[in-house]
XYZ file of C-alpha atoms in Angstrom:
253
model
C -41.468 48.570 -18.449
C -38.958 51.117 -19.730
C -35.855 49.702 -21.389
C -32.535 51.293 -22.185
C -32.462 53.455 -25.267
C -29.245 51.816 -26.429
C -28.368 48.159 -25.984
C -24.678 48.909 -26.431
C -24.266 50.794 -23.181
C -26.353 48.207 -21.397
C -24.273 45.313 -22.672
C -21.173 46.992 -21.285
C -22.641 46.575 -17.810
C -23.210 42.864 -18.015
C -19.773 41.647 -16.999
C -19.622 44.185 -14.213
C -22.885 42.940 -12.794
C -21.533 39.417 -12.833
C -18.356 40.271 -10.977
C -20.040 40.747 -7.607
C -21.616 37.335 -7.816
C -18.248 35.863 -8.629
C -16.919 37.430 -5.449
C -19.725 35.856 -3.456
C -19.071 32.509 -5.129
C -15.469 32.612 -3.960
C -16.505 33.729 -0.485
C -18.879 30.807 -0.324
C -16.094 28.384 -1.178
C -13.951 29.847 1.589
C -16.870 29.596 3.970
C -17.177 25.894 3.363
C -13.525 25.461 4.329
C -13.662 27.566 7.484
C -17.137 26.625 8.658
C -17.885 30.218 9.612
C -21.204 30.307 7.818
C -23.901 27.791 6.952
C -24.716 27.189 3.298
C -27.633 25.468 1.596
C -25.352 22.901 0.016
C -28.150 20.325 -0.364
C -30.444 22.542 -2.413
C -30.853 21.931 -6.139
C -32.054 24.581 -8.561
C -33.331 23.555 -11.966
C -33.219 26.223 -14.683
C -35.259 25.636 -17.840
C -35.383 27.726 -21.004
C -38.811 27.076 -22.525
C -39.770 27.559 -26.174
C -43.554 27.300 -26.549
C -45.308 26.374 -29.786
C -47.657 28.960 -31.243
C -51.208 28.293 -30.093
C -50.138 25.992 -27.238
C -49.917 28.653 -24.525
C -53.057 27.468 -22.717
C -51.849 23.862 -22.651
C -48.508 24.986 -21.247
C -50.226 27.049 -18.543
C -52.114 23.930 -17.510
C -48.841 22.041 -17.292
C -47.365 24.694 -15.004
C -50.420 24.595 -12.758
C -50.588 20.815 -12.456
C -46.820 20.282 -12.327
C -46.197 22.845 -9.591
C -48.932 21.265 -7.479
C -47.075 17.925 -7.540
C -43.735 19.649 -6.966
C -45.030 21.212 -3.757
C -45.825 17.747 -2.387
C -42.095 17.034 -2.507
C -41.165 20.235 -0.722
C -40.045 21.975 -3.897
C -41.389 25.082 -5.610
C -41.271 27.183 -8.728
C -39.470 30.169 -7.251
C -39.309 32.449 -10.284
C -40.607 32.579 -13.861
C -39.118 35.231 -16.120
C -40.432 36.155 -19.549
C -37.506 37.611 -21.534
C -38.175 40.781 -23.497
C -34.734 41.190 -25.023
C -31.410 39.433 -25.470
C -28.796 42.124 -24.895
C -25.726 39.895 -25.164
C -25.019 36.797 -27.224
C -26.663 35.167 -30.202
C -29.464 32.778 -29.270
C -33.154 32.340 -29.993
C -34.928 34.046 -27.119
C -36.992 31.629 -24.989
C -40.601 32.393 -24.138
C -40.027 31.684 -20.449
C -37.151 30.910 -18.078
C -38.145 28.800 -15.062
C -36.264 28.450 -11.782
C -37.440 25.518 -9.634
C -35.846 24.629 -6.294
C -35.668 21.227 -4.562
C -34.484 20.394 -1.030
C -31.961 17.846 -2.333
C -30.895 15.834 -5.352
C -32.813 12.865 -3.941
C -36.030 14.871 -3.937
C -35.269 16.150 -7.422
C -34.908 12.588 -8.718
C -38.042 11.344 -6.943
C -40.110 14.180 -8.386
C -38.944 13.469 -11.933
C -39.767 9.770 -11.455
C -43.246 10.444 -10.054
C -45.780 8.634 -12.297
C -48.364 11.402 -11.997
C -45.833 14.046 -12.987
C -44.612 11.941 -15.931
C -48.191 11.651 -17.164
C -48.765 15.406 -16.880
C -45.470 16.129 -18.611
C -46.334 13.796 -21.484
C -49.891 15.119 -21.815
C -49.216 18.839 -21.505
C -45.551 19.877 -21.647
C -44.217 17.750 -24.498
C -47.002 18.653 -26.975
C -46.789 22.351 -26.008
C -43.030 22.825 -26.351
C -40.987 23.087 -29.526
C -37.702 23.098 -27.568
C -36.330 23.145 -24.038
C -32.883 23.346 -22.428
C -32.539 22.369 -18.767
C -29.644 23.005 -16.393
C -29.566 21.232 -13.033
C -27.540 23.325 -10.627
C -26.011 23.393 -7.197
C -26.881 26.295 -4.969
C -23.786 28.405 -4.435
C -25.157 31.487 -2.686
C -25.670 32.228 0.997
C -28.186 34.195 2.957
C -26.570 37.567 3.501
C -25.800 37.944 -0.235
C -29.279 36.971 -1.409
C -32.069 39.474 -1.923
C -35.599 38.736 -3.116
C -37.484 40.897 -5.567
C -41.094 40.808 -6.715
C -43.111 40.840 -9.923
C -42.823 44.615 -10.256
C -39.068 44.465 -10.852
C -37.094 44.185 -14.063
C -35.011 40.986 -14.091
C -31.770 39.891 -15.662
C -30.656 36.309 -16.314
C -27.098 35.561 -17.406
C -25.681 32.283 -18.709
C -21.934 32.629 -18.198
C -19.110 30.764 -19.932
C -15.599 31.453 -18.650
C -12.440 31.174 -20.681
C -10.371 28.135 -19.775
C -7.757 28.729 -17.113
C -7.584 29.941 -13.549
C -6.025 33.225 -14.593
C -9.319 34.394 -16.081
C -11.155 33.890 -12.826
C -8.428 35.866 -11.085
C -8.765 38.550 -13.718
C -12.451 38.796 -12.915
C -11.634 39.084 -9.217
C -9.127 41.876 -9.835
C -11.806 44.532 -10.224
C -14.943 43.135 -8.564
C -14.341 44.852 -5.232
C -14.628 48.247 -6.894
C -17.723 47.254 -8.847
C -19.544 45.906 -5.803
C -19.148 49.164 -3.924
C -20.736 51.119 -6.784
C -23.688 48.998 -7.904
C -25.899 49.265 -4.785
C -26.058 53.012 -5.334
C -28.062 52.337 -8.495
C -30.457 49.685 -7.162
C -29.053 46.396 -8.473
C -29.826 43.281 -6.381
C -28.829 39.608 -6.718
C -31.288 36.741 -6.184
C -29.372 33.677 -7.361
C -26.024 32.520 -8.611
C -25.782 28.824 -9.258
C -23.413 26.335 -10.877
C -24.881 23.740 -13.290
C -23.539 20.204 -13.044
C -25.703 18.554 -15.711
C -27.822 19.677 -18.635
C -30.219 18.557 -21.353
C -31.034 20.302 -24.599
C -29.311 22.158 -27.414
C -27.815 25.011 -25.367
C -24.371 24.278 -23.986
C -24.073 24.010 -20.212
C -22.772 27.283 -18.723
C -20.272 27.540 -15.880
C -22.625 29.728 -13.872
C -26.138 31.168 -14.056
C -26.892 34.494 -12.389
C -30.261 36.083 -11.685
C -30.705 39.622 -10.439
C -33.204 42.464 -10.471
C -33.155 46.215 -10.799
C -35.142 48.795 -8.849
C -35.478 50.779 -12.070
C -34.120 50.781 -15.575
C -33.355 54.469 -15.118
C -30.984 53.620 -12.275
C -29.312 50.964 -14.390
C -28.859 53.411 -17.230
C -27.322 55.956 -14.854
C -24.912 53.296 -13.631
C -23.780 52.723 -17.211
C -22.745 56.343 -17.564
C -21.057 56.594 -14.170
C -17.397 57.562 -14.593
C -16.233 54.971 -12.067
C -18.004 52.215 -13.971
C -16.716 53.481 -17.310
C -13.173 53.212 -15.972
C -13.717 49.512 -15.227
C -15.163 48.494 -18.604
C -11.817 47.690 -20.306
C -10.949 45.081 -17.674
C -13.842 42.750 -18.134
C -14.131 41.055 -21.533
C -11.048 38.840 -21.694
C -12.264 36.515 -18.920
C -15.413 35.400 -20.745
C -15.681 32.871 -23.558
C -19.393 33.456 -24.079
C -22.352 35.095 -22.418
C -26.118 35.086 -22.947
C -27.855 37.890 -21.111
C -31.636 38.286 -20.996
C -33.743 41.131 -19.667
C -37.378 40.485 -18.852
C -40.383 40.588 -16.578
C -41.340 38.183 -13.811
C -44.694 36.420 -14.020
C -43.957 34.702 -10.679
């Protein structure tokens, strides 16, 4: 994988990438009110930042294999595993893996986590293999025509987003997202998920939103960063965010 030569120019893009998903989030809320479009409002997405102990990689791989087999019995699945290669925004120890698991409903999610066989596998494999883990249980907030699906050949981005307090900051984000969303497709940026956590466990504070997207090429992303239209939008973005962790990595699933 080829990464940007400078992290500074890349970091400038982060908030702009997020703005289109914010637009879709708002559109989704309006959709629920008007009933013009169906949403997957029952789906739950669990996001886990995994920190694996040195020498315990094989044990953790066994946990993933056995755990996902049980998950499938409940109609759930591990939909994406991303191995971060760099943290381009924020200050945080970089996890070894970021897992996205989906469940048909919160009831299924709870039943899976209470399954005796899964508890045994978790205790035997996951707990001894991990030095730390942060988990965010999230509601699905996207809808079909906004969602695109990449593959293992793509470069992925995962953003944990923390907004400043106050409605005015969300409106500030909305003020320029229309322009951004018309530019980004030219450079091969695609969104897979944007979800809203409602509970969390672990040392990392619960974000307001989590976004996942992929890029057709890092070259295209770099070109987008130097585009004059994008450069003109950079000054509008920072004030709306309290904090942001942004990872770039490869997909192993």
